[in-house]
CSV table of C-alpha atoms in Angstrom, one decimal:
chain,number,residue,atom,x,y,z
A,542,MET,CA,-40.6,-56.9,-93.7
A,543,LYS,CA,-37.0,-58.0,-94.1
A,544,ARG,CA,-34.3,-56.8,-91.8
A,545,ALA,CA,-30.5,-56.7,-92.2
A,546,ARG,CA,-28.8,-59.0,-89.8
A,547,ARG,CA,-25.7,-56.8,-89.4
A,548,ASN,CA,-23.4,-54.6,-91.4
A,549,HIS,CA,-21.9,-57.1,-93.9
A,550,ALA,CA,-18.7,-54.9,-94.2
A,551,GLN,CA,-17.8,-55.7,-90.6
A,552,ALA,CA,-17.5,-59.5,-90.6
A,553,PRO,CA,-18.8,-62.6,-92.2
A,554,THR,CA,-22.4,-63.3,-91.0
A,555,ARG,CA,-23.8,-66.4,-89.5
A,556,ARG,CA,-25.9,-66.7,-92.7
A,557,ASP,CA,-22.6,-66.7,-94.8
A,558,PHE,CA,-21.4,-69.6,-92.6
A,559,ILE,CA,-24.7,-71.5,-93.1
A,560,ARG,CA,-24.6,-71.1,-96.8
A,561,ALA,CA,-21.0,-72.2,-97.0
A,562,ALA,CA,-21.8,-75.2,-94.8
A,563,GLY,CA,-24.5,-76.3,-97.3
A,564,LEU,CA,-21.7,-76.9,-99.9
A,565,GLY,CA,-20.4,-79.8,-97.8
A,566,ALA,CA,-23.3,-81.4,-96.1
A,567,GLY,CA,-22.6,-84.8,-94.5
A,568,ALA,CA,-23.8,-88.0,-96.0
A,569,LEU,CA,-24.6,-91.5,-94.7
A,570,VAL,CA,-21.6,-93.8,-95.1
A,571,LEU,CA,-22.0,-97.5,-95.5
A,572,GLY,CA,-19.5,-100.1,-94.2
A,573,GLY,CA,-17.9,-101.5,-91.1
A,574,CYS,CA,-16.8,-99.6,-88.0
A,575,ASP,CA,-13.1,-98.9,-87.2
A,576,ALA,CA,-11.8,-99.5,-83.8
A,577,LEU,CA,-12.0,-96.2,-81.8
A,578,THR,CA,-9.9,-95.2,-78.8
A,579,ARG,CA,-10.5,-92.9,-75.9
A,580,GLN,CA,-7.6,-90.8,-77.2
A,581,ASN,CA,-9.5,-88.9,-79.9
A,582,ARG,CA,-7.2,-86.4,-81.4
A,583,PRO,CA,-8.5,-84.0,-84.0
A,584,THR,CA,-6.6,-83.7,-87.3
A,585,GLY,CA,-6.2,-80.5,-89.3
A,586,GLY,CA,-6.9,-81.2,-92.9
A,587,ALA,CA,-7.5,-79.7,-96.3
A,588,ARG,CA,-8.8,-76.1,-96.6
A,589,THR,CA,-12.5,-75.6,-97.5
A,590,ALA,CA,-13.8,-73.4,-100.3
A,591,GLY,CA,-14.5,-70.7,-97.6
A,592,GLY,CA,-10.8,-70.7,-96.5
A,593,GLY,CA,-11.3,-72.5,-93.1
A,594,ARG,CA,-9.6,-75.6,-92.0
A,595,VAL,CA,-11.2,-79.0,-91.6
A,596,THR,CA,-11.1,-80.6,-88.2
A,597,GLU,CA,-12.0,-84.2,-88.0
A,598,TYR,CA,-13.2,-86.3,-85.0
A,599,SER,CA,-14.3,-89.9,-84.7
A,600,LEU,CA,-17.0,-90.7,-82.2
A,601,GLN,CA,-18.5,-94.0,-81.1
A,602,THR,CA,-21.6,-94.5,-79.1
A,603,ALA,CA,-21.6,-97.7,-77.2
A,604,ARG,CA,-22.3,-99.5,-73.9
A,605,MET,CA,-19.6,-99.0,-71.4
A,606,GLU,CA,-18.8,-99.0,-67.7
A,607,VAL,CA,-18.2,-96.0,-65.5
A,608,GLU,CA,-17.1,-95.7,-61.9
A,609,ILE,CA,-19.1,-93.3,-59.7
A,610,GLY,CA,-18.8,-93.1,-55.9
A,611,GLY,CA,-16.7,-96.3,-55.8
A,612,GLN,CA,-19.3,-98.3,-57.7
A,613,ARG,CA,-19.3,-99.4,-61.4
A,614,PHE,CA,-22.3,-98.9,-63.5
A,615,THR,CA,-23.1,-99.9,-67.1
A,616,THR,CA,-24.2,-96.9,-69.2
A,617,TRP,CA,-24.0,-95.5,-72.7
A,618,GLY,CA,-21.7,-92.7,-73.9
A,619,TYR,CA,-19.1,-91.5,-76.4
A,620,ASN,CA,-15.7,-93.1,-76.8
A,621,GLY,CA,-15.7,-94.9,-73.5
A,622,GLY,CA,-16.1,-92.0,-71.1
A,623,VAL,CA,-18.5,-89.5,-69.5
A,624,PRO,CA,-18.5,-86.8,-70.6
A,625,GLY,CA,-17.4,-87.7,-74.2
A,626,PRO,CA,-14.3,-86.1,-75.6
A,627,GLU,CA,-14.0,-82.4,-75.8
A,628,ILE,CA,-14.4,-81.2,-79.4
A,629,ARG,CA,-12.5,-78.0,-80.0
A,630,VAL,CA,-12.6,-76.1,-83.3
A,631,LYS,CA,-12.2,-72.5,-84.5
A,632,GLN,CA,-15.1,-70.4,-85.6
A,633,GLY,CA,-15.6,-70.6,-89.4
A,634,ASP,CA,-13.7,-73.9,-89.7
A,635,THR,CA,-15.4,-77.1,-90.9
A,636,LEU,CA,-16.2,-79.8,-88.3
A,637,ARG,CA,-16.3,-83.3,-89.8
A,638,ALA,CA,-17.4,-85.6,-87.1
A,639,ARG,CA,-18.0,-89.3,-87.9
A,640,ILE,CA,-20.2,-91.3,-85.6
A,641,ASP,CA,-20.3,-95.0,-85.4
A,642,ASN,CA,-23.4,-96.2,-83.5
A,643,ARG,CA,-22.8,-99.4,-81.5
A,644,LEU,CA,-25.9,-98.9,-79.3
A,645,PRO,CA,-28.8,-101.3,-79.5
A,646,GLU,CA,-31.0,-98.5,-80.9
A,647,GLY,CA,-30.8,-95.5,-83.2
A,648,THR,CA,-29.0,-92.3,-82.2
A,649,THR,CA,-28.1,-88.8,-83.5
A,650,ILE,CA,-25.9,-85.9,-82.5
A,651,HIS,CA,-27.4,-82.4,-81.9
A,652,TRP,CA,-24.8,-79.6,-81.8
A,653,HIS,CA,-26.5,-77.7,-79.0
A,654,GLY,CA,-26.6,-73.9,-79.6
A,655,GLN,CA,-24.9,-74.0,-82.9
A,656,PRO,CA,-27.0,-72.5,-85.7
A,657,VAL,CA,-25.9,-75.1,-88.2
A,658,VAL,CA,-27.5,-75.9,-91.6
A,659,ASN,CA,-30.7,-77.8,-91.0
A,660,ASP,CA,-29.8,-81.3,-92.1
A,661,MET,CA,-26.9,-81.3,-89.6
A,662,ASP,CA,-29.0,-80.5,-86.5
A,663,GLY,CA,-29.5,-84.1,-85.4
A,664,VAL,CA,-33.2,-84.2,-84.4
A,665,PRO,CA,-34.5,-87.7,-85.2
A,666,ASP,CA,-37.4,-87.7,-87.8
A,667,VAL,CA,-37.3,-83.9,-88.0
A,668,THR,CA,-33.9,-83.1,-89.6
A,669,GLN,CA,-32.6,-86.7,-90.2
A,670,PRO,CA,-33.6,-90.3,-89.7
A,671,PRO,CA,-32.0,-91.9,-86.6
A,672,ILE,CA,-28.6,-93.5,-87.2
A,673,GLY,CA,-29.4,-97.2,-86.9
A,674,SER,CA,-27.6,-99.6,-84.6
A,675,GLY,CA,-24.4,-100.6,-86.4
A,676,GLY,CA,-24.7,-97.6,-88.7
A,677,ARG,CA,-22.4,-94.7,-89.4
A,678,PHE,CA,-23.0,-91.0,-90.3
A,679,THR,CA,-20.7,-88.1,-90.9
A,680,TYR,CA,-21.7,-84.6,-89.7
A,681,ASP,CA,-20.0,-82.1,-91.9
A,682,PHE,CA,-20.6,-78.3,-91.5
A,683,VAL,CA,-19.0,-75.0,-91.1
A,684,VAL,CA,-19.0,-73.9,-87.4
A,685,PRO,CA,-20.8,-70.6,-87.3
A,686,ALA,CA,-20.6,-69.3,-83.7
A,687,ALA,CA,-17.8,-69.0,-81.2
A,688,GLY,CA,-18.2,-69.9,-77.5
A,689,THR,CA,-19.1,-72.7,-75.1
A,690,TYR,CA,-21.5,-75.3,-76.4
A,691,PHE,CA,-22.0,-79.1,-76.1
A,692,TYR,CA,-23.1,-82.0,-78.3
A,693,HIS,CA,-25.5,-84.7,-77.3
A,694,SER,CA,-27.9,-87.4,-78.5
A,695,HIS,CA,-31.4,-86.1,-79.3
A,696,VAL,CA,-33.0,-89.6,-79.2
A,697,GLY,CA,-35.3,-90.4,-76.3
A,698,LEU,CA,-33.6,-90.2,-72.9
A,699,GLN,CA,-30.0,-91.0,-74.2
A,700,LEU,CA,-28.8,-87.6,-72.9
A,701,ASP,CA,-29.7,-88.7,-69.3
A,702,ARG,CA,-27.5,-91.8,-69.7
A,703,GLY,CA,-24.4,-89.9,-70.5
A,704,VAL,CA,-24.4,-89.5,-74.3
A,705,TYR,CA,-22.9,-85.9,-74.4
A,706,GLY,CA,-19.7,-84.0,-74.6
A,707,PRO,CA,-18.3,-80.4,-74.6
A,708,LEU,CA,-18.0,-78.4,-77.8
A,709,ILE,CA,-15.7,-75.4,-77.5
A,710,VAL,CA,-15.5,-73.0,-80.5
A,711,GLU,CA,-12.6,-70.6,-80.3
A,712,PRO,CA,-13.2,-67.2,-81.9
A,713,LYS,CA,-11.2,-66.0,-84.8
A,714,ASN,CA,-9.8,-63.3,-82.6
A,715,GLU,CA,-9.9,-63.8,-78.8
A,716,THR,CA,-10.6,-60.5,-77.0
A,717,LEU,CA,-11.0,-62.0,-73.5
A,718,SER,CA,-7.8,-62.0,-71.4
A,719,TYR,CA,-7.2,-64.9,-69.1
A,720,ASP,CA,-4.3,-67.2,-68.0
A,721,LYS,CA,-6.0,-70.6,-67.7
A,722,GLU,CA,-9.3,-72.2,-68.5
A,723,PHE,CA,-11.3,-75.2,-67.4
A,724,THR,CA,-14.4,-76.7,-68.9
A,725,LEU,CA,-16.9,-78.0,-66.3
A,726,ALA,CA,-19.8,-80.2,-67.4
A,727,LEU,CA,-22.5,-80.5,-64.8
A,728,ASP,CA,-24.6,-83.7,-64.8
A,729,ASP,CA,-27.2,-85.6,-62.8
A,730,TRP,CA,-26.8,-89.3,-62.6
A,731,LEU,CA,-29.1,-92.3,-62.1
A,732,ASP,CA,-28.3,-94.7,-65.0
A,733,GLY,CA,-27.4,-98.1,-63.7
A,734,VAL,CA,-28.0,-97.3,-60.0
A,735,ASP,CA,-29.9,-100.2,-58.5
A,736,GLY,CA,-30.2,-101.6,-62.0
A,737,ARG,CA,-32.4,-98.8,-63.2
A,738,VAL,CA,-32.3,-96.7,-66.4
A,739,PRO,CA,-33.9,-93.3,-67.3
A,740,GLU,CA,-36.8,-95.0,-69.0
A,741,ASP,CA,-37.7,-96.6,-65.6
A,742,GLU,CA,-37.6,-93.1,-64.0
A,743,LEU,CA,-40.0,-91.7,-66.7
A,744,GLU,CA,-42.5,-94.5,-66.0
A,745,ASN,CA,-42.3,-93.8,-62.3
A,746,LEU,CA,-43.0,-90.2,-62.9
A,747,ARG,CA,-46.0,-91.1,-65.0
A,748,SER,CA,-47.3,-93.4,-62.3
A,749,GLY,CA,-47.2,-90.7,-59.7
A,750,GLY,CA,-43.8,-90.3,-58.2
A,751,SER,CA,-40.1,-90.7,-58.6
A,752,ALA,CA,-38.5,-93.8,-57.2
A,753,MET,CA,-35.2,-92.0,-56.9
A,754,MET,CA,-36.8,-89.8,-54.2
A,755,GLU,CA,-37.7,-92.7,-52.0
A,756,GLY,CA,-35.4,-93.2,-49.1
A,757,MET,CA,-33.2,-90.2,-50.0
A,758,GLY,CA,-32.4,-87.3,-47.8
A,759,GLY,CA,-32.1,-84.6,-50.4
A,760,MET,CA,-35.5,-83.1,-49.6
A,761,GLU,CA,-35.4,-83.2,-45.8
A,762,GLY,CA,-36.3,-79.9,-44.2
A,763,MET,CA,-37.3,-78.2,-47.4
A,764,GLY,CA,-41.1,-78.1,-47.1
A,765,GLY,CA,-43.0,-77.0,-50.2
A,766,MET,CA,-42.1,-74.7,-53.1
A,767,GLU,CA,-40.4,-71.5,-51.9
A,768,GLY,CA,-41.5,-68.2,-53.2
A,769,PRO,CA,-39.0,-65.7,-54.7
A,770,GLN,CA,-36.6,-64.1,-52.2
A,771,ASN,CA,-35.3,-60.6,-52.8
A,772,GLY,CA,-36.6,-60.8,-56.4
A,773,GLU,CA,-34.7,-64.0,-57.1
A,774,PRO,CA,-36.2,-67.1,-58.7
A,775,ALA,CA,-37.7,-69.7,-56.3
A,776,ARG,CA,-35.8,-72.8,-55.4
A,777,THR,CA,-38.5,-75.2,-56.8
A,778,PRO,CA,-38.3,-78.8,-55.7
A,779,PRO,CA,-37.4,-80.9,-58.7
A,780,ASP,CA,-39.3,-83.8,-60.3
A,781,THR,CA,-36.5,-86.1,-59.6
A,782,ILE,CA,-33.7,-86.1,-57.0
A,783,TYR,CA,-30.7,-88.0,-58.4
A,784,PRO,CA,-28.4,-90.4,-56.5
A,785,TYR,CA,-25.4,-88.5,-57.8
A,786,TYR,CA,-24.5,-85.0,-59.1
A,787,LEU,CA,-21.3,-84.8,-61.1
A,788,ILE,CA,-18.8,-82.4,-62.5
A,789,ASN,CA,-16.9,-83.8,-65.5
A,790,GLY,CA,-18.2,-87.3,-64.6
A,791,LYS,CA,-16.8,-87.2,-61.0
A,792,PRO,CA,-18.9,-87.3,-57.8
A,793,PRO,CA,-18.4,-85.1,-54.8
A,794,GLY,CA,-16.4,-87.8,-53.0
A,795,ARG,CA,-13.8,-88.0,-55.7
A,796,PRO,CA,-13.8,-84.5,-57.3
A,797,GLU,CA,-11.8,-83.0,-60.0
A,798,GLU,CA,-9.1,-80.6,-58.8
A,799,LEU,CA,-8.5,-77.4,-60.6
A,800,GLU,CA,-4.9,-76.2,-60.0
A,801,VAL,CA,-4.3,-72.5,-60.3
A,802,ARG,CA,-1.5,-70.1,-59.3
A,803,ARG,CA,-2.0,-66.9,-57.3
A,804,GLY,CA,-2.5,-64.0,-59.7
A,805,ASP,CA,-4.0,-66.2,-62.4
A,806,ARG,CA,-7.2,-65.0,-64.2
A,807,VAL,CA,-9.1,-68.2,-64.7
A,808,ARG,CA,-11.9,-68.8,-67.2
A,809,LEU,CA,-14.5,-71.4,-66.2
A,810,ARG,CA,-16.7,-72.7,-69.0
A,811,LEU,CA,-19.9,-74.0,-67.2
A,812,ILE,CA,-22.1,-76.4,-69.1
A,813,ASN,CA,-25.3,-77.8,-67.7
A,814,ALA,CA,-25.5,-81.1,-69.6
A,815,SER,CA,-27.9,-82.6,-67.0
A,816,GLY,CA,-31.2,-84.2,-67.8
A,817,ALA,CA,-33.4,-82.4,-65.4
A,818,THR,CA,-31.5,-80.3,-62.8
A,819,ILE,CA,-31.1,-76.6,-62.3
A,820,TYR,CA,-27.8,-75.7,-60.7
A,821,ARG,CA,-26.6,-72.7,-58.6
A,822,VAL,CA,-22.8,-72.5,-58.9
A,823,ALA,CA,-20.5,-70.6,-56.5
A,824,LEU,CA,-16.8,-70.7,-55.5
A,825,ALA,CA,-15.9,-70.3,-51.9
A,826,GLY,CA,-13.6,-67.3,-51.2
A,827,HIS,CA,-14.1,-65.8,-54.6
A,828,ARG,CA,-16.5,-63.9,-56.8
A,829,LEU,CA,-17.5,-64.8,-60.4
A,830,THR,CA,-17.5,-62.4,-63.3
A,831,ALA,CA,-20.0,-63.5,-66.0
A,832,THR,CA,-18.7,-62.8,-69.5
A,833,HIS,CA,-20.8,-65.1,-71.7
A,834,THR,CA,-24.1,-66.9,-71.7
A,835,ASP,CA,-24.9,-69.7,-74.1
A,836,GLY,CA,-21.6,-68.9,-75.9
A,837,GLN,CA,-22.5,-65.2,-76.5
A,838,PRO,CA,-20.6,-62.4,-74.8
A,839,VAL,CA,-22.3,-60.1,-72.3
A,840,GLU,CA,-21.1,-56.9,-70.6
A,841,PRO,CA,-19.2,-58.3,-67.5
A,842,VAL,CA,-21.2,-58.7,-64.3
A,843,GLU,CA,-19.6,-59.6,-61.0
A,844,VAL,CA,-21.8,-61.9,-58.8
A,845,ASP,CA,-21.5,-64.6,-56.2
A,846,VAL,CA,-23.7,-67.2,-57.8
A,847,VAL,CA,-24.6,-68.3,-61.4
A,848,ARG,CA,-27.8,-70.2,-62.1
A,849,LEU,CA,-28.0,-72.6,-65.0
A,850,GLY,CA,-31.0,-74.5,-66.3
A,851,PRO,CA,-30.5,-77.7,-68.3
A,852,GLY,CA,-28.9,-76.8,-71.6
A,853,GLU,CA,-27.6,-73.4,-70.4
A,854,ARG,CA,-24.0,-72.4,-70.4
A,855,TYR,CA,-22.1,-69.5,-68.7
A,856,ASP,CA,-18.5,-68.5,-68.9
A,857,VAL,CA,-17.1,-66.8,-65.8
A,858,LEU,CA,-13.8,-65.3,-64.8
A,859,VAL,CA,-12.2,-65.8,-61.4
A,860,GLU,CA,-9.4,-63.7,-60.1
A,861,ALA,CA,-7.1,-66.1,-58.2
A,862,ALA,CA,-6.2,-63.8,-55.3
A,863,ASN,CA,-7.0,-65.9,-52.3
A,864,PRO,CA,-4.6,-68.8,-51.8
A,865,GLY,CA,-5.9,-72.0,-50.3
A,866,VAL,CA,-8.1,-75.0,-51.1
A,867,TRP,CA,-11.7,-74.0,-52.0
A,868,GLN,CA,-15.0,-75.6,-52.7
A,869,LEU,CA,-16.5,-75.0,-56.1
A,870,ALA,CA,-20.1,-76.1,-55.6
A,871,ALA,CA,-23.0,-76.6,-57.9
A,872,GLU,CA,-26.1,-76.9,-55.7
A,873,ALA,CA,-28.8,-79.0,-57.2
A,874,GLU,CA,-31.6,-76.5,-56.9
A,875,GLY,CA,-34.4,-77.5,-54.6
A,876,THR,CA,-32.3,-80.1,-52.8
A,877,GLN,CA,-29.5,-80.2,-50.2
A,878,MET,CA,-27.1,-81.9,-52.6
A,879,ILE,CA,-24.2,-80.7,-54.7
A,880,ALA,CA,-21.8,-81.5,-57.5
A,881,ARG,CA,-18.4,-80.1,-56.8
A,882,ALA,CA,-14.8,-79.5,-57.9
A,883,VAL,CA,-11.9,-78.4,-55.8
A,884,PHE,CA,-10.1,-75.1,-56.6
A,885,ARG,CA,-6.6,-75.6,-55.3
A,886,TYR,CA,-3.8,-73.0,-55.4
A,887,ARG,CA,-0.3,-74.4,-56.3
A,888,GLY,CA,1.6,-75.0,-53.1
A,889,SER,CA,-1.5,-75.4,-51.0
A,890,SER,CA,-1.2,-78.8,-49.4
A,891,GLY,CA,-4.3,-78.7,-47.2
A,892,PRO,CA,-7.1,-81.2,-47.4
A,893,ALA,CA,-10.1,-80.8,-49.8
A,894,PRO,CA,-13.2,-79.3,-48.2
A,895,PRO,CA,-15.9,-81.9,-47.1
A,896,PRO,CA,-17.9,-83.3,-50.0
A,897,ASP,CA,-21.1,-81.8,-48.8
A,898,LEU,CA,-19.8,-78.3,-47.8
A,899,MET,CA,-22.2,-75.6,-49.0
A,900,PRO,CA,-20.2,-72.4,-49.5
A,901,SER,CA,-21.7,-69.3,-47.9
A,902,GLU,CA,-21.4,-67.6,-51.4
A,903,LEU,CA,-24.4,-69.8,-52.5
A,904,LYS,CA,-26.6,-67.4,-50.5
A,905,GLY,CA,-24.9,-64.3,-52.1
A,906,ASN,CA,-25.7,-62.1,-55.1
A,907,LEU,CA,-27.3,-64.3,-57.8
A,908,LEU,CA,-27.0,-63.5,-61.5
A,909,THR,CA,-30.4,-63.0,-63.1
A,910,TYR,CA,-31.3,-62.2,-66.7
A,911,ASP,CA,-32.2,-58.6,-65.9
A,912,MET,CA,-28.6,-58.0,-65.0
A,913,LEU,CA,-27.3,-59.0,-68.4
A,914,ARG,CA,-26.6,-56.8,-71.5
A,915,ALA,CA,-25.4,-58.2,-74.8
A,916,ALA,CA,-21.9,-57.1,-75.6
A,917,PRO,CA,-21.3,-55.4,-79.0
A,918,GLU,CA,-19.6,-58.4,-80.5
A,919,ALA,CA,-22.5,-60.8,-79.7
A,920,GLU,CA,-24.6,-62.3,-82.4
A,921,THR,CA,-27.0,-59.6,-83.5
A,922,VAL,CA,-30.8,-59.9,-83.1
A,923,PRO,CA,-32.7,-56.7,-84.2
A,924,GLU,CA,-34.6,-54.8,-81.5
A,925,GLY,CA,-38.0,-53.2,-82.1
A,926,LYS,CA,-41.5,-54.2,-82.9
A,927,PRO,CA,-41.6,-57.9,-84.1
A,928,ASP,CA,-43.0,-58.8,-87.5
A,929,GLU,CA,-44.8,-61.9,-86.0
A,930,THR,CA,-45.7,-62.7,-82.4
A,931,VAL,CA,-46.3,-66.3,-81.4
A,932,PRO,CA,-48.0,-66.9,-78.0
A,933,LEU,CA,-46.7,-70.1,-76.3
A,934,THR,CA,-48.5,-71.4,-73.2
A,935,LEU,CA,-46.5,-73.9,-71.2
A,936,ASP,CA,-48.6,-76.3,-69.1
A,937,GLY,CA,-48.7,-79.8,-67.7
A,938,ASP,CA,-50.7,-82.5,-66.0
A,939,GLU,CA,-48.5,-83.6,-63.2
A,940,GLN,CA,-50.7,-86.5,-62.3
A,941,GLU,CA,-50.3,-88.1,-65.7
A,942,TYR,CA,-46.9,-86.4,-66.2
A,943,THR,CA,-47.7,-84.9,-69.6
A,944,TRP,CA,-46.4,-81.5,-70.7
A,945,SER,CA,-47.8,-79.3,-73.4
A,946,ILE,CA,-47.3,-76.2,-75.5
A,947,ASN,CA,-50.5,-74.4,-76.4
A,948,GLY,CA,-52.5,-77.4,-75.1
A,949,GLN,CA,-50.8,-79.8,-77.6
A,950,ARG,CA,-48.3,-82.6,-76.8
A,951,PHE,CA,-45.6,-83.7,-79.3
A,952,PRO,CA,-45.6,-85.6,-81.5
A,953,ASP,CA,-49.4,-85.1,-81.8
A,954,ALA,CA,-49.0,-81.3,-82.2
A,955,ASP,CA,-49.3,-78.8,-85.0
A,956,GLY,CA,-46.2,-77.2,-86.4
A,957,ILE,CA,-45.5,-73.5,-86.0
A,958,SER,CA,-44.8,-71.7,-89.3
A,959,VAL,CA,-43.0,-68.3,-89.5
A,960,ASN,CA,-41.8,-66.3,-92.5
A,961,ARG,CA,-38.2,-66.4,-93.5
A,962,ASP,CA,-36.3,-63.3,-92.4
A,963,ALA,CA,-39.1,-62.2,-90.1
A,964,LEU,CA,-38.3,-60.8,-86.6
A,965,VAL,CA,-40.3,-63.3,-84.5
A,966,ARG,CA,-41.4,-62.9,-80.9
A,967,PHE,CA,-42.1,-66.0,-78.8
A,968,GLU,CA,-44.2,-64.9,-75.9
A,969,TYR,CA,-44.0,-67.7,-73.2
A,970,ARG,CA,-46.7,-67.9,-70.5
A,971,ASN,CA,-45.8,-70.6,-68.0
A,972,MET,CA,-49.0,-71.8,-66.4
A,973,SER,CA,-47.3,-74.8,-64.6
A,974,GLU,CA,-45.7,-75.0,-61.2
A,975,MET,CA,-42.3,-76.0,-62.7
A,976,PRO,CA,-39.6,-74.0,-64.5
A,977,HIS,CA,-39.0,-74.8,-68.1
A,978,PRO,CA,-35.6,-74.3,-69.9
A,979,MET,CA,-36.9,-73.6,-73.4
A,980,HIS,CA,-34.4,-74.2,-76.2
A,981,LEU,CA,-34.8,-73.1,-79.8
A,982,HIS,CA,-32.7,-74.9,-82.4
A,983,GLY,CA,-30.9,-73.2,-85.3
A,984,HIS,CA,-31.1,-69.7,-84.1
A,985,PHE,CA,-30.1,-67.3,-81.3
A,986,PHE,CA,-32.7,-65.1,-79.6
A,987,ARG,CA,-32.7,-62.0,-77.5
A,988,VAL,CA,-34.2,-62.2,-74.0
A,989,ASN,CA,-36.5,-59.3,-73.3
A,990,ASN,CA,-35.4,-58.6,-69.8
A,991,GLY,CA,-37.1,-55.3,-69.4
A,992,ALA,CA,-33.8,-53.4,-69.3
A,993,GLY,CA,-33.0,-53.1,-73.0
A,994,ASN,CA,-30.3,-54.8,-75.0
A,995,GLY,CA,-31.0,-58.2,-73.4
A,996,PRO,CA,-28.6,-61.1,-73.6
A,997,ILE,CA,-28.4,-63.3,-76.7
A,998,LYS,CA,-29.1,-66.9,-75.9
A,999,ASP,CA,-30.4,-70.2,-77.2
A,1000,THR,CA,-31.9,-71.6,-74.0
A,1001,VAL,CA,-33.9,-69.6,-71.4
A,1002,LEU,CA,-35.5,-70.6,-68.1
A,1003,VAL,CA,-39.2,-69.7,-67.9
A,1004,GLU,CA,-40.2,-69.6,-64.3
A,1005,PRO,CA,-43.5,-70.9,-62.8
A,1006,LYS,CA,-46.4,-68.4,-63.6
A,1007,GLN,CA,-44.0,-66.2,-65.5
A,1008,ILE,CA,-44.6,-64.4,-68.8
A,1009,LEU,CA,-41.3,-64.0,-70.8
A,1010,ALA,CA,-40.6,-62.9,-74.4
A,1011,THR,CA,-37.7,-63.7,-76.7
A,1012,ASP,CA,-37.1,-62.2,-80.1
A,1013,TRP,CA,-35.3,-64.0,-82.9
A,1014,LEU,CA,-34.5,-63.5,-86.6
A,1015,ALA,CA,-35.9,-66.4,-88.7
A,1016,ASP,CA,-32.9,-66.4,-91.1
A,1017,ASN,CA,-32.0,-70.1,-91.1
A,1018,PRO,CA,-34.5,-72.1,-93.2
A,1019,GLY,CA,-35.8,-75.5,-92.3
A,1020,ALA,CA,-37.8,-77.4,-89.7
A,1021,TRP,CA,-36.4,-76.6,-86.2
A,1022,ALA,CA,-37.2,-78.1,-82.8
A,1023,LEU,CA,-38.4,-75.9,-79.9
A,1024,HIS,CA,-38.6,-77.8,-76.6
A,1025,CYS,CA,-38.1,-77.9,-72.9
A,1026,HIS,CA,-34.6,-79.1,-72.2
A,1027,GLN,CA,-35.7,-80.8,-69.0
A,1028,ILE,CA,-35.6,-84.1,-70.8
A,1029,TYR,CA,-38.5,-85.7,-69.0
A,1030,HIS,CA,-40.7,-82.7,-69.8
A,1031,GLN,CA,-39.6,-83.0,-73.4
A,1032,GLU,CA,-40.4,-86.7,-73.5
A,1033,GLY,CA,-43.8,-85.9,-71.9
A,1034,GLY,CA,-44.7,-83.8,-74.9
A,1035,MET,CA,-43.2,-80.2,-74.4
A,1036,MET,CA,-41.8,-79.9,-77.9
A,1037,ARG,CA,-43.0,-78.3,-81.2
A,1038,VAL,CA,-41.5,-78.1,-84.7
A,1039,VAL,CA,-40.9,-74.5,-86.0
A,1040,ASP,CA,-40.9,-74.3,-89.8
A,1041,VAL,CA,-38.9,-71.4,-91.2
A,1042,GLY,CA,-40.1,-71.0,-94.8
């Protein structure tokens, strides 16, 4: 049974954008690489057939040095910095992003959360061959969805080195009222510390333990896995405790300062770009009003704490009505460590809070999926009985550090085929002791939160021993990745390819 996505008289649909994007798919370009600078300014160009403007960016992946906690480390990233440059475009415009690969291995760019045309999705050997060392590729597509997203390599463990950057898509007509905004990319960092790289960490996990946990105090006093408290998700100890947790590439000892004025309404765009860490984010002295999840608007909900799994994003509003200098803390869940920024009112000359200060708000009211309702302007996913239901059992062997979906590990796994334009239900059953942030490429889905009109997302945390269902409309043809966005679980096999025929 085919279902209408939305009333076509209201606005152009995502499918319209996808079809328009197919008119200008990117192509491999041969030749030398131009010199690129950290100043990466977009250029407005010719108008496309669909009427939108073309915004161009030049990106280079290469070895570089970063300074974290007073030490310099060699890593990989975009345009000489971590995070990479913020890409900002308008919904419906064409993004033309040229990437020059100066890494010693192949790479790609995945436009996380954007339901792009399939050959622009950046999954190696699924939607495109890797861009070889010394090669160049141009991603060229109409940007279908407004909101907070990010871009990152989808090759191996490159994301956990620092090969990512924010992607902000402004809506055609902004309806949210605010005075100032900040984009905050949350990250966990181990690359280069004691000469190690993420591949070393994966081998340690496979051999029975994380070397990064040895000699570190992050787990002291924690005991075993906590059960849910007051109906909230457990604080599960992570596979890996990282030496550093960062916001916008900066450690707690040298944080970014966010200057506001009393009376400002401040929009915070929170992006969990980490490899493996779940964060709980709170701002001392203030409450947070959640307005978007994974780029899609929700009915506003006021809370103290927002929880983000790897790959998730939340937009929150803060009413700047409490002058001073305040800690904005992202607690690395299951540890006693944080990433942080400093929220400073103009004219407040006091010192920054201590780097390890845990705001009391972190123990306050936590945002959960059952509190969220999709706003009317969110991407539409039909409600009702699905045309197809796909059971997905998530499990793992923690001794061998392998992770599976329905007992199979990628790449030695069957594909999942669904009919085009079918309403598909993914029914997740997590049999493991770890949470899994499950990410579906090329589509949005509705989280069945038991309350009706659940939020529209592209990444969802499935808790240990939990059964959770998501519904999505298979209206974007092609082969699409479905995987855990905890990158070590993904590399351990928790990925499948979904074929929309």
